[in-house]
PDB file of C-alpha atoms in Angstrom:
ATOM      1  CA  MET P   1      56.299 -39.116   8.781  1.00  0.00           C
ATOM      2  CA  MET P   2      55.005 -37.453  11.981  1.00  0.00           C
ATOM      3  CA  ARG P   3      56.322 -34.040  10.871  1.00  0.00           C
ATOM      4  CA  SER P   4      54.547 -34.427   7.527  1.00  0.00           C
ATOM      5  CA  ARG P   5      51.238 -35.120   9.255  1.00  0.00           C
ATOM      6  CA  VAL P   6      51.681 -32.072  11.486  1.00  0.00           C
ATOM      7  CA  LEU P   7      52.367 -29.832   8.479  1.00  0.00           C
ATOM      8  CA  ARG P   8      49.272 -31.114   6.690  1.00  0.00           C
ATOM      9  CA  SER P   9      47.221 -30.569   9.830  1.00  0.00           C
ATOM     10  CA  ARG P  10      48.487 -27.010  10.200  1.00  0.00           C
ATOM     11  CA  ARG P  11      47.874 -26.282   6.528  1.00  0.00           C
ATOM     12  CA  GLY P  12      44.341 -27.632   6.919  1.00  0.00           C
ATOM     13  CA  ARG P  13      43.653 -25.343   9.858  1.00  0.00           C
ATOM     14  CA  LEU P  14      45.121 -22.382   7.977  1.00  0.00           C
ATOM     15  CA  TRP P  15      42.794 -23.105   5.046  1.00  0.00           C
ATOM     16  CA  LEU P  16      39.724 -23.634   7.245  1.00  0.00           C
ATOM     17  CA  ALA P  17      40.189 -20.378   9.163  1.00  0.00           C
ATOM     18  CA  PRO P  18      39.580 -18.038   6.188  1.00  0.00           C
ATOM     19  CA  LEU P  19      36.692 -20.254   5.045  1.00  0.00           C
ATOM     20  CA  ALA P  20      35.011 -19.991   8.463  1.00  0.00           C
ATOM     21  CA  ALA P  21      35.531 -16.221   8.485  1.00  0.00           C
ATOM     22  CA  LEU P  22      34.010 -15.957   5.002  1.00  0.00           C
ATOM     23  CA  LEU P  23      30.950 -17.977   6.045  1.00  0.00           C
ATOM     24  CA  LEU P  24      30.471 -15.856   9.156  1.00  0.00           C
ATOM     25  CA  PHE P  25      30.752 -12.696   7.047  1.00  0.00           C
ATOM     26  CA  GLN P  26      28.138 -13.999   4.596  1.00  0.00           C
ATOM     27  CA  VAL P  27      25.718 -14.882   7.410  1.00  0.00           C
ATOM     28  CA  ALA P  28      26.206 -11.473   9.024  1.00  0.00           C
ATOM     29  CA  GLY P  29      25.722  -9.801   5.649  1.00  0.00           C
ATOM     30  CA  ALA P  30      22.481 -11.668   5.082  1.00  0.00           C
ATOM     31  CA  GLN P  31      21.175 -10.423   8.441  1.00  0.00           C
ATOM     32  CA  THR P  32      22.249  -6.807   7.938  1.00  0.00           C
ATOM     33  CA  ARG P  33      19.447  -4.279   7.554  1.00  0.00           C
ATOM     34  CA  PHE P  34      20.490  -0.903   6.226  1.00  0.00           C
ATOM     35  CA  THR P  35      18.662   2.286   7.165  1.00  0.00           C
ATOM     36  CA  TYR P  36      18.803   5.525   5.219  1.00  0.00           C
ATOM     37  CA  SER P  37      18.302   9.160   6.147  1.00  0.00           C
ATOM     38  CA  LYS P  38      17.739  10.255   2.549  1.00  0.00           C
ATOM     39  CA  GLY P  39      18.171   9.297  -1.082  1.00  0.00           C
ATOM     40  CA  GLN P  40      15.692   6.408  -1.159  1.00  0.00           C
ATOM     41  CA  SER P  41      12.278   6.153  -2.822  1.00  0.00           C
ATOM     42  CA  VAL P  42       8.662   6.134  -1.625  1.00  0.00           C
ATOM     43  CA  SER P  43       6.433   3.112  -2.266  1.00  0.00           C
ATOM     44  CA  PRO P  44       2.645   3.528  -2.422  1.00  0.00           C
ATOM     45  CA  ALA P  45       0.747   0.910  -0.419  1.00  0.00           C
ATOM     46  CA  TYR P  46      -2.660  -0.617  -1.022  1.00  0.00           C
ATOM     47  CA  GLU P  47      -3.872  -1.686   2.423  1.00  0.00           C
ATOM     48  CA  GLY P  48      -7.061  -3.514   1.374  1.00  0.00           C
ATOM     49  CA  TRP P  49     -10.816  -2.973   1.044  1.00  0.00           C
ATOM     50  CA  MET P  50     -13.983  -3.292   3.092  1.00  0.00           C
ATOM     51  CA  PRO P  51     -17.633  -3.560   1.979  1.00  0.00           C
ATOM     52  CA  ASN P  52     -20.110  -0.858   3.020  1.00  0.00           C
ATOM     53  CA  GLU P  53     -23.671  -1.419   4.180  1.00  0.00           C
ATOM     54  CA  ASP P  54     -25.111   0.118   1.003  1.00  0.00           C
ATOM     55  CA  GLY P  55     -23.226  -2.333  -1.214  1.00  0.00           C
ATOM     56  CA  SER P  56     -20.415   0.050  -2.150  1.00  0.00           C
ATOM     57  CA  PHE P  57     -16.759  -0.444  -1.201  1.00  0.00           C
ATOM     58  CA  THR P  58     -13.964   1.474   0.507  1.00  0.00           C
ATOM     59  CA  MET P  59     -10.306   1.044  -0.438  1.00  0.00           C
ATOM     60  CA  TYR P  60      -7.538   1.969   2.020  1.00  0.00           C
ATOM     61  CA  PHE P  61      -4.126   3.332   1.047  1.00  0.00           C
ATOM     62  CA  GLY P  62      -0.888   4.405   2.719  1.00  0.00           C
ATOM     63  CA  TYR P  63       2.780   4.511   1.801  1.00  0.00           C
ATOM     64  CA  MET P  64       6.299   3.585   2.862  1.00  0.00           C
ATOM     65  CA  ASN P  65       9.020   6.217   2.677  1.00  0.00           C
ATOM     66  CA  THR P  66      12.245   4.246   3.035  1.00  0.00           C
ATOM     67  CA  ASN P  67      14.022   7.307   4.444  1.00  0.00           C
ATOM     68  CA  TRP P  68      14.111   8.237   8.118  1.00  0.00           C
ATOM     69  CA  LEU P  69      14.529  11.972   7.538  1.00  0.00           C
ATOM     70  CA  GLU P  70      13.843  12.952   3.940  1.00  0.00           C
ATOM     71  CA  GLU P  71      10.332  14.156   3.113  1.00  0.00           C
ATOM     72  CA  PHE P  72       8.833  14.704  -0.333  1.00  0.00           C
ATOM     73  CA  ASP P  73       6.373  17.095  -1.962  1.00  0.00           C
ATOM     74  CA  ILE P  74       4.934  15.485  -5.088  1.00  0.00           C
ATOM     75  CA  PRO P  75       2.000  17.296  -6.756  1.00  0.00           C
ATOM     76  CA  THR P  76      -0.716  15.202  -8.327  1.00  0.00           C
ATOM     77  CA  GLY P  77       0.153  14.507 -11.938  1.00  0.00           C
ATOM     78  CA  ALA P  78       2.637  12.339 -13.782  1.00  0.00           C
ATOM     79  CA  ASP P  79       4.686  11.548 -10.664  1.00  0.00           C
ATOM     80  CA  ASN P  80       1.739  11.092  -8.281  1.00  0.00           C
ATOM     81  CA  ASN P  81      -1.379   9.748  -9.907  1.00  0.00           C
ATOM     82  CA  ILE P  82      -4.160   7.250  -9.366  1.00  0.00           C
ATOM     83  CA  GLU P  83      -5.767   5.812 -12.474  1.00  0.00           C
ATOM     84  CA  ALA P  84      -8.374   5.107 -13.678  1.00  0.00           C
ATOM     85  CA  GLY P  85     -10.285   8.253 -12.825  1.00  0.00           C
ATOM     86  CA  GLY P  86      -7.332  10.358 -11.680  1.00  0.00           C
ATOM     87  CA  PRO P  87      -4.727  11.579 -11.479  1.00  0.00           C
ATOM     88  CA  ASP P  88      -6.123  13.216  -8.319  1.00  0.00           C
ATOM     89  CA  GLN P  89      -8.187  10.923  -6.103  1.00  0.00           C
ATOM     90  CA  GLY P  90      -7.437  12.507  -2.754  1.00  0.00           C
ATOM     91  CA  GLN P  91      -3.961  11.088  -2.202  1.00  0.00           C
ATOM     92  CA  PRO P  92      -1.365  13.073  -0.228  1.00  0.00           C
ATOM     93  CA  THR P  93       1.160  15.297  -1.950  1.00  0.00           C
ATOM     94  CA  HIS P  94       3.383  15.656   1.124  1.00  0.00           C
ATOM     95  CA  PHE P  95       5.132  12.456   2.216  1.00  0.00           C
ATOM     96  CA  TYR P  96       6.522  12.073   5.725  1.00  0.00           C
ATOM     97  CA  PRO P  97       9.261   9.565   6.578  1.00  0.00           C
ATOM     98  CA  ARG P  98       8.738   5.823   7.010  1.00  0.00           C
ATOM     99  CA  ARG P  99       5.436   3.932   7.150  1.00  0.00           C
ATOM    100  CA  ASN P 100       2.215   5.928   6.974  1.00  0.00           C
ATOM    101  CA  PRO P 101      -0.566   3.309   7.065  1.00  0.00           C
ATOM    102  CA  PHE P 102      -4.292   3.702   6.257  1.00  0.00           C
ATOM    103  CA  LEU P 103      -3.812   7.382   5.451  1.00  0.00           C
ATOM    104  CA  PHE P 104      -6.670   7.858   2.985  1.00  0.00           C
ATOM    105  CA  THR P 105      -9.562   6.024   1.394  1.00  0.00           C
ATOM    106  CA  ILE P 106     -11.299   5.881  -1.984  1.00  0.00           C
ATOM    107  CA  HIS P 107     -15.015   5.141  -2.184  1.00  0.00           C
ATOM    108  CA  LEU P 108     -16.045   2.768  -4.970  1.00  0.00           C
ATOM    109  CA  PRO P 109     -19.518   2.168  -6.459  1.00  0.00           C
ATOM    110  CA  LYS P 110     -21.354  -1.132  -6.202  1.00  0.00           C
ATOM    111  CA  ASP P 111     -20.599  -2.000  -9.829  1.00  0.00           C
ATOM    112  CA  PHE P 112     -16.803  -1.541  -9.608  1.00  0.00           C
ATOM    113  CA  GLY P 113     -16.447  -5.263 -10.341  1.00  0.00           C
ATOM    114  CA  ASN P 114     -13.069  -6.582 -11.535  1.00  0.00           C
ATOM    115  CA  LYS P 115     -11.587  -3.194 -12.403  1.00  0.00           C
ATOM    116  CA  GLU P 116      -8.356  -1.942 -10.843  1.00  0.00           C
ATOM    117  CA  LEU P 117      -6.907   1.285  -9.483  1.00  0.00           C
ATOM    118  CA  ILE P 118      -3.185   1.902  -9.861  1.00  0.00           C
ATOM    119  CA  TRP P 119      -1.398   4.451  -7.685  1.00  0.00           C
ATOM    120  CA  THR P 120       1.923   5.501  -9.217  1.00  0.00           C
ATOM    121  CA  LEU P 121       4.653   7.417  -7.375  1.00  0.00           C
ATOM    122  CA  THR P 122       8.016   8.545  -8.746  1.00  0.00           C
ATOM    123  CA  THR P 123      10.739   9.700  -6.352  1.00  0.00           C
ATOM    124  CA  HIS P 124      14.472  10.014  -6.981  1.00  0.00           C
ATOM    125  CA  GLY P 125      13.861   8.731 -10.500  1.00  0.00           C
ATOM    126  CA  LYS P 126      12.342   5.455  -9.310  1.00  0.00           C
ATOM    127  CA  THR P 127       8.709   4.650 -10.146  1.00  0.00           C
ATOM    128  CA  GLU P 128       6.658   2.455  -7.811  1.00  0.00           C
ATOM    129  CA  HIS P 129       3.087   1.175  -8.215  1.00  0.00           C
ATOM    130  CA  ALA P 130       0.320  -0.041  -5.914  1.00  0.00           C
ATOM    131  CA  TYR P 131      -2.335  -2.184  -7.598  1.00  0.00           C
ATOM    132  CA  ALA P 132      -5.737  -2.030  -5.921  1.00  0.00           C
ATOM    133  CA  SER P 133      -8.616  -4.385  -6.662  1.00  0.00           C
ATOM    134  CA  LEU P 134     -11.546  -6.047  -4.917  1.00  0.00           C
ATOM    135  CA  LYS P 135      -9.961  -9.490  -4.941  1.00  0.00           C
ATOM    136  CA  THR P 136     -10.997 -11.474  -1.887  1.00  0.00           C
ATOM    137  CA  ASP P 137      -7.388 -11.774  -0.718  1.00  0.00           C
ATOM    138  CA  TYR P 138      -7.372  -8.027  -0.096  1.00  0.00           C
ATOM    139  CA  GLN P 139     -10.548  -7.867   2.009  1.00  0.00           C
ATOM    140  CA  ILE P 140      -9.881  -6.566   5.517  1.00  0.00           C
ATOM    141  CA  ASP P 141     -11.856  -5.745   8.648  1.00  0.00           C
ATOM    142  CA  LYS P 142     -11.379  -3.482  11.658  1.00  0.00           C
ATOM    143  CA  GLN P 143      -9.335  -6.042  13.544  1.00  0.00           C
ATOM    144  CA  VAL P 144      -6.972  -6.390  10.586  1.00  0.00           C
ATOM    145  CA  ILE P 145      -6.437  -2.616  10.543  1.00  0.00           C
ATOM    146  CA  SER P 146      -5.708  -2.668  14.279  1.00  0.00           C
ATOM    147  CA  THR P 147      -3.291  -5.561  13.865  1.00  0.00           C
ATOM    148  CA  GLU P 148      -1.463  -3.907  10.954  1.00  0.00           C
ATOM    149  CA  VAL P 149      -0.804  -0.758  12.982  1.00  0.00           C
ATOM    150  CA  GLY P 150       0.041  -2.629  16.202  1.00  0.00           C
ATOM    151  CA  GLY P 151      -3.074  -1.269  17.900  1.00  0.00           C
ATOM    152  CA  ASP P 152      -3.788  -2.011  21.555  1.00  0.00           C
ATOM    153  CA  PHE P 153      -0.190  -3.246  21.915  1.00  0.00           C
ATOM    154  CA  GLY P 154      -0.752  -5.723  19.076  1.00  0.00           C
ATOM    155  CA  SER P 155      -3.850  -7.314  20.630  1.00  0.00           C
ATOM    156  CA  LEU P 156      -5.815  -9.872  18.589  1.00  0.00           C
ATOM    157  CA  ARG P 157      -8.980  -9.816  20.690  1.00  0.00           C
ATOM    158  CA  ASP P 158     -12.169 -10.421  18.738  1.00  0.00           C
ATOM    159  CA  GLU P 159     -13.980  -7.403  20.191  1.00  0.00           C
ATOM    160  CA  LEU P 160     -11.735  -5.184  18.086  1.00  0.00           C
ATOM    161  CA  ARG P 161     -13.748  -6.383  15.064  1.00  0.00           C
ATOM    162  CA  SER P 162     -16.654  -4.256  16.305  1.00  0.00           C
ATOM    163  CA  ASN P 163     -14.534  -1.285  17.341  1.00  0.00           C
ATOM    164  CA  ILE P 164     -16.026   2.106  16.439  1.00  0.00           C
ATOM    165  CA  PRO P 165     -13.529   4.681  15.115  1.00  0.00           C
ATOM    166  CA  PRO P 166     -13.313   8.065  16.848  1.00  0.00           C
ATOM    167  CA  ASP P 167     -15.840  10.800  16.181  1.00  0.00           C
ATOM    168  CA  LEU P 168     -14.076  13.845  14.762  1.00  0.00           C
ATOM    169  CA  GLU P 169     -15.187  17.299  13.714  1.00  0.00           C
ATOM    170  CA  VAL P 170     -13.100  20.378  13.019  1.00  0.00           C
ATOM    171  CA  GLU P 171     -14.909  23.545  14.054  1.00  0.00           C
ATOM    172  CA  GLY P 172     -15.297  26.421  11.625  1.00  0.00           C
ATOM    173  CA  ASP P 173     -14.976  26.834   7.882  1.00  0.00           C
ATOM    174  CA  LYS P 174     -13.304  24.179   5.770  1.00  0.00           C
ATOM    175  CA  HIS P 175     -11.451  26.891   3.850  1.00  0.00           C
ATOM    176  CA  ARG P 176      -9.479  29.562   5.741  1.00  0.00           C
ATOM    177  CA  THR P 177      -7.274  32.471   4.638  1.00  0.00           C
ATOM    178  CA  VAL P 178      -4.335  33.855   6.634  1.00  0.00           C
ATOM    179  CA  LYS P 179      -1.203  35.902   5.989  1.00  0.00           C
ATOM    180  CA  ILE P 180       2.376  34.770   6.385  1.00  0.00           C
ATOM    181  CA  GLY P 181       3.344  34.808  10.049  1.00  0.00           C
ATOM    182  CA  GLU P 182      -0.230  35.007  11.343  1.00  0.00           C
ATOM    183  CA  SER P 183      -1.409  32.297  13.729  1.00  0.00           C
ATOM    184  CA  LEU P 184      -4.396  30.240  12.683  1.00  0.00           C
ATOM    185  CA  MET P 185      -6.397  28.668  15.509  1.00  0.00           C
ATOM    186  CA  LEU P 186      -7.528  25.122  14.752  1.00  0.00           C
ATOM    187  CA  VAL P 187     -10.094  23.568  17.064  1.00  0.00           C
ATOM    188  CA  ALA P 188     -11.048  19.916  16.644  1.00  0.00           C
ATOM    189  CA  PHE P 189     -13.479  17.892  18.727  1.00  0.00           C
ATOM    190  CA  ALA P 190     -12.725  14.180  19.027  1.00  0.00           C
ATOM    191  CA  SER P 191     -14.267  11.447  21.170  1.00  0.00           C
ATOM    192  CA  ASP P 192     -14.225   7.668  21.395  1.00  0.00           C
ATOM    193  CA  PRO P 193     -17.861   6.456  21.250  1.00  0.00           C
ATOM    194  CA  ASP P 194     -17.220   2.962  22.629  1.00  0.00           C
ATOM    195  CA  ASN P 195     -14.047   3.549  24.693  1.00  0.00           C
ATOM    196  CA  LEU P 196     -12.468   0.636  22.815  1.00  0.00           C
ATOM    197  CA  PRO P 197      -9.645  -0.058  23.161  1.00  0.00           C
ATOM    198  CA  ALA P 198      -9.624   1.648  26.544  1.00  0.00           C
ATOM    199  CA  ARG P 199      -6.590   3.283  28.085  1.00  0.00           C
ATOM    200  CA  ARG P 200      -4.604   0.862  30.231  1.00  0.00           C
ATOM    201  CA  ASP P 201      -4.046   3.415  33.001  1.00  0.00           C
ATOM    202  CA  GLY P 202      -7.753   3.638  33.855  1.00  0.00           C
ATOM    203  CA  ARG P 203      -8.087   7.322  32.949  1.00  0.00           C
ATOM    204  CA  SER P 204     -11.310   8.523  31.329  1.00  0.00           C
ATOM    205  CA  GLN P 205     -11.471  10.008  27.856  1.00  0.00           C
ATOM    206  CA  PRO P 206     -14.167  11.999  26.006  1.00  0.00           C
ATOM    207  CA  GLY P 207     -17.000   9.809  24.792  1.00  0.00           C
ATOM    208  CA  GLY P 208     -15.942   6.759  26.741  1.00  0.00           C
ATOM    209  CA  ARG P 209     -18.831   4.395  27.428  1.00  0.00           C
ATOM    210  CA  GLY P 210     -20.292   5.025  30.859  1.00  0.00           C
ATOM    211  CA  GLU P 211     -18.037   8.005  31.546  1.00  0.00           C
ATOM    212  CA  GLN P 212     -18.412  11.759  31.200  1.00  0.00           C
ATOM    213  CA  PRO P 213     -15.649  14.090  30.014  1.00  0.00           C
ATOM    214  CA  GLY P 214     -13.501  15.012  32.982  1.00  0.00           C
ATOM    215  CA  ALA P 215     -14.878  12.216  35.160  1.00  0.00           C
ATOM    216  CA  PRO P 216     -12.476  10.528  37.591  1.00  0.00           C
ATOM    217  CA  PRO P 217     -10.820   7.292  36.518  1.00  0.00           C
ATOM    218  CA  THR P 218     -12.976   4.203  36.819  1.00  0.00           C
ATOM    219  CA  ALA P 219     -10.043   2.123  37.990  1.00  0.00           C
ATOM    220  CA  GLN P 220      -6.796   2.955  39.708  1.00  0.00           C
ATOM    221  CA  PRO P 221      -3.788   1.739  37.734  1.00  0.00           C
ATOM    222  CA  ASN P 222      -1.480  -0.839  39.203  1.00  0.00           C
ATOM    223  CA  PRO P 223       2.023   0.662  39.634  1.00  0.00           C
ATOM    224  CA  ALA P 224       3.530  -2.320  37.849  1.00  0.00           C
ATOM    225  CA  SER P 225       1.220  -1.826  34.873  1.00  0.00           C
ATOM    226  CA  VAL P 226       2.184   1.850  34.693  1.00  0.00           C
ATOM    227  CA  THR P 227       5.826   0.793  34.559  1.00  0.00           C
ATOM    228  CA  ASN P 228       4.970  -1.484  31.639  1.00  0.00           C
ATOM    229  CA  LEU P 229       3.304   1.466  29.904  1.00  0.00           C
ATOM    230  CA  LEU P 230       6.492   3.477  30.165  1.00  0.00           C
ATOM    231  CA  TYR P 231       8.577   0.853  28.442  1.00  0.00           C
ATOM    232  CA  ARG P 232       7.523  -2.319  26.752  1.00  0.00           C
ATOM    233  CA  PRO P 233       9.930  -4.302  24.561  1.00  0.00           C
ATOM    234  CA  PRO P 234       8.699  -5.179  21.056  1.00  0.00           C
ATOM    235  CA  SER P 235       6.515  -8.309  21.078  1.00  0.00           C
ATOM    236  CA  SER P 236       4.944  -8.405  17.618  1.00  0.00           C
ATOM    237  CA  ILE P 237       6.058  -8.386  14.005  1.00  0.00           C
ATOM    238  CA  VAL P 238       4.849  -4.799  13.581  1.00  0.00           C
ATOM    239  CA  PRO P 239       5.543  -1.767  15.776  1.00  0.00           C
ATOM    240  CA  ALA P 240       3.019  -1.638  18.632  1.00  0.00           C
ATOM    241  CA  SER P 241       0.965   1.344  19.747  1.00  0.00           C
ATOM    242  CA  GLY P 242      -0.728   1.850  23.080  1.00  0.00           C
ATOM    243  CA  PRO P 243      -4.513   2.371  23.298  1.00  0.00           C
ATOM    244  CA  GLY P 244      -6.126   5.684  24.045  1.00  0.00           C
ATOM    245  CA  LEU P 245      -7.674   8.585  22.163  1.00  0.00           C
ATOM    246  CA  ARG P 246      -5.253  10.963  20.498  1.00  0.00           C
ATOM    247  CA  LEU P 247      -5.354  13.662  17.797  1.00  0.00           C
ATOM    248  CA  SER P 248      -2.639  15.191  15.654  1.00  0.00           C
ATOM    249  CA  TRP P 249      -2.511  17.629  12.762  1.00  0.00           C
ATOM    250  CA  ILE P 250      -0.375  16.916   9.714  1.00  0.00           C
ATOM    251  CA  VAL P 251       0.356  18.697   6.458  1.00  0.00           C
ATOM    252  CA  TYR P 252      -1.421  16.516   3.927  1.00  0.00           C
ATOM    253  CA  ARG P 253      -0.775  18.774   0.949  1.00  0.00           C
ATOM    254  CA  GLY P 254       1.727  21.607   0.926  1.00  0.00           C
ATOM    255  CA  LYS P 255       5.278  22.132   2.127  1.00  0.00           C
ATOM    256  CA  SER P 256       5.457  20.833   5.687  1.00  0.00           C
ATOM    257  CA  ALA P 257       8.774  22.557   6.433  1.00  0.00           C
ATOM    258  CA  THR P 258       7.050  25.948   6.200  1.00  0.00           C
ATOM    259  CA  VAL P 259       4.291  25.082   8.699  1.00  0.00           C
ATOM    260  CA  THR P 260       4.688  25.238  12.476  1.00  0.00           C
ATOM    261  CA  PHE P 261       2.170  23.750  14.913  1.00  0.00           C
ATOM    262  CA  SER P 262       1.964  24.866  18.534  1.00  0.00           C
ATOM    263  CA  PRO P 263       1.942  22.763  20.600  1.00  0.00           C
ATOM    264  CA  GLU P 264       4.132  20.328  18.668  1.00  0.00           C
ATOM    265  CA  GLN P 265       2.061  17.494  17.255  1.00  0.00           C
ATOM    266  CA  MET P 266       2.505  13.805  17.982  1.00  0.00           C
ATOM    267  CA  LYS P 267       3.681  12.016  14.845  1.00  0.00           C
ATOM    268  CA  THR P 268       1.195   9.988  12.847  1.00  0.00           C
ATOM    269  CA  TRP P 269       3.922   8.001  11.095  1.00  0.00           C
ATOM    270  CA  THR P 270       5.546   4.963  12.659  1.00  0.00           C
ATOM    271  CA  ASP P 271       8.676   6.422  14.165  1.00  0.00           C
ATOM    272  CA  THR P 272       9.916   3.575  16.380  1.00  0.00           C
ATOM    273  CA  ARG P 273      12.929   5.352  17.839  1.00  0.00           C
ATOM    274  CA  ALA P 274      12.898   5.924  21.596  1.00  0.00           C
ATOM    275  CA  TYR P 275      11.296   9.170  22.765  1.00  0.00           C
ATOM    276  CA  ALA P 276      10.422  10.115  19.177  1.00  0.00           C
ATOM    277  CA  ASN P 277       7.070  11.779  19.982  1.00  0.00           C
ATOM    278  CA  SER P 278       5.306   8.912  18.243  1.00  0.00           C
ATOM    279  CA  PRO P 279       2.693   6.429  19.538  1.00  0.00           C
ATOM    280  CA  TRP P 280       4.928   3.646  18.158  1.00  0.00           C
ATOM    281  CA  SER P 281       8.057   4.693  20.045  1.00  0.00           C
ATOM    282  CA  PRO P 282       8.993   3.655  23.585  1.00  0.00           C
ATOM    283  CA  PRO P 283       7.939   4.729  26.085  1.00  0.00           C
ATOM    284  CA  TYR P 284       4.321   4.008  25.182  1.00  0.00           C
ATOM    285  CA  LEU P 285       2.778   6.967  26.965  1.00  0.00           C
ATOM    286  CA  ILE P 286      -0.294   8.411  25.213  1.00  0.00           C
ATOM    287  CA  PRO P 287      -1.063  11.951  26.445  1.00  0.00           C
ATOM    288  CA  GLU P 288      -4.352  12.322  28.271  1.00  0.00           C
ATOM    289  CA  ALA P 289      -7.129  13.805  26.113  1.00  0.00           C
ATOM    290  CA  PRO P 290      -8.530  17.267  26.948  1.00  0.00           C
ATOM    291  CA  ALA P 291     -11.387  16.954  29.419  1.00  0.00           C
ATOM    292  CA  ASP P 292     -13.820  18.688  27.046  1.00  0.00           C
ATOM    293  CA  GLY P 293     -12.664  16.695  24.020  1.00  0.00           C
ATOM    294  CA  LYS P 294     -11.401  19.788  22.203  1.00  0.00           C
ATOM    295  CA  TRP P 295      -7.882  19.885  20.817  1.00  0.00           C
ATOM    296  CA  LYS P 296      -6.651  23.439  20.167  1.00  0.00           C
ATOM    297  CA  VAL P 297      -3.646  24.071  17.950  1.00  0.00           C
ATOM    298  CA  GLN P 298      -2.057  27.181  16.455  1.00  0.00           C
ATOM    299  CA  ALA P 299      -0.712  26.846  12.898  1.00  0.00           C
ATOM    300  CA  THR P 300       1.732  29.398  11.455  1.00  0.00           C
ATOM    301  CA  PHE P 301       2.899  29.549   7.832  1.00  0.00           C
ATOM    302  CA  GLN P 302       6.174  30.928   6.478  1.00  0.00           C
ATOM    303  CA  GLU P 303       5.442  30.812   2.739  1.00  0.00           C
ATOM    304  CA  PRO P 304       2.404  31.702   0.628  1.00  0.00           C
ATOM    305  CA  GLY P 305       0.438  28.974  -1.084  1.00  0.00           C
ATOM    306  CA  THR P 306      -2.430  26.569  -0.587  1.00  0.00           C
ATOM    307  CA  TYR P 307      -2.137  23.995   2.175  1.00  0.00           C
ATOM    308  CA  LEU P 308      -4.364  21.084   3.090  1.00  0.00           C
ATOM    309  CA  LEU P 309      -4.107  20.335   6.798  1.00  0.00           C
ATOM    310  CA  ARG P 310      -5.476  17.037   8.078  1.00  0.00           C
ATOM    311  CA  ALA P 311      -6.631  16.258  11.604  1.00  0.00           C
ATOM    312  CA  VAL P 312      -5.953  12.599  12.406  1.00  0.00           C
ATOM    313  CA  ALA P 313      -7.878  11.132  15.341  1.00  0.00           C
ATOM    314  CA  SER P 314      -7.156   7.609  16.541  1.00  0.00           C
ATOM    315  CA  ASP P 315      -8.154   5.356  19.420  1.00  0.00           C
ATOM    316  CA  GLY P 316      -4.911   3.450  18.924  1.00  0.00           C
ATOM    317  CA  ALA P 317      -6.498   1.006  16.469  1.00  0.00           C
ATOM    318  CA  LEU P 318      -8.651   2.904  13.943  1.00  0.00           C
ATOM    319  CA  PHE P 319      -8.371   6.341  12.352  1.00  0.00           C
ATOM    320  CA  THR P 320     -10.738   9.200  11.463  1.00  0.00           C
ATOM    321  CA  TYR P 321      -9.804  12.258   9.364  1.00  0.00           C
ATOM    322  CA  ASP P 322     -11.041  15.788   8.767  1.00  0.00           C
ATOM    323  CA  ASN P 323      -9.453  18.432   6.557  1.00  0.00           C
ATOM    324  CA  VAL P 324      -9.027  22.186   6.411  1.00  0.00           C
ATOM    325  CA  THR P 325      -7.734  24.030   3.331  1.00  0.00           C
ATOM    326  CA  VAL P 326      -5.663  27.133   4.112  1.00  0.00           C
ATOM    327  CA  SER P 327      -4.809  29.857   1.609  1.00  0.00           C
ATOM    328  CA  VAL P 328      -1.730  31.740   2.770  1.00  0.00           C
ATOM    329  CA  THR P 329      -1.074  35.209   1.365  1.00  0.00           C
ATOM    330  CA  ARG P 330       1.670  37.804   1.814  1.00  0.00           C
TER     331      ARG P 330
END
């Protein structure tokens, strides 16, 4: 009798062991998040809308490229269109990796009403849509934009609702012509009118309230706070970005692989990998702005064609854009 009970007990344990392993495997599988270098699709994103003082409306759009490395060039047309009124409504045709939030806007008249815009993207044979309307659920404000991009280290302070986006102006003609291999000088002036959100290291930046370009810091940083700036573990549900004025050039339309910027530009897409030259990657160290507020960049092109280059200025919470069209000849 005792031997029979022992055998049943052993058989029970033998049966329970594979069951426990299966359950653990299922739990681990449910928590697994796969990442891809290439082969995945791009999803257009409707970020929301805000009312304008004159009664019109502004819609905000971005996208999510599921790949970490693969980039796409999708001309406006059947595979990249915004209707009604399109297919071309100012959307990008070059798509960088990962999340690119609040990348462009569409201005709507006062009488837009209950109509809808639909942005359609097709990549790797998969078609994705973003449906944009003025439904109240989609209304956003400046603090929402800051929160969505992890601005000011993910801060939720109310004063961000009144934040003023950077002033930005690209000097010179909006349409330039260069030959392959020639360097094109791009000069952009950017400033932060309200110095909000201010840099955490106490350094001044062009346009900061109460400070002049090149003025000494108003406050000396605490060594411990500087250490926190260099590395800060994730603390919010979205990648966080440090405050401070910054400017980068991107290829908005045209083949990015054939364009070289010197110096290398900080990424405007949310690359969260360490030391990835991105405001969203640790360490959170935003380069100090030029004392005169002028960012100078050399662009060189390897193939002929028409390129739309976009200057992206940010205070770490809001964005301002200015474009230059470049015709490249042999």
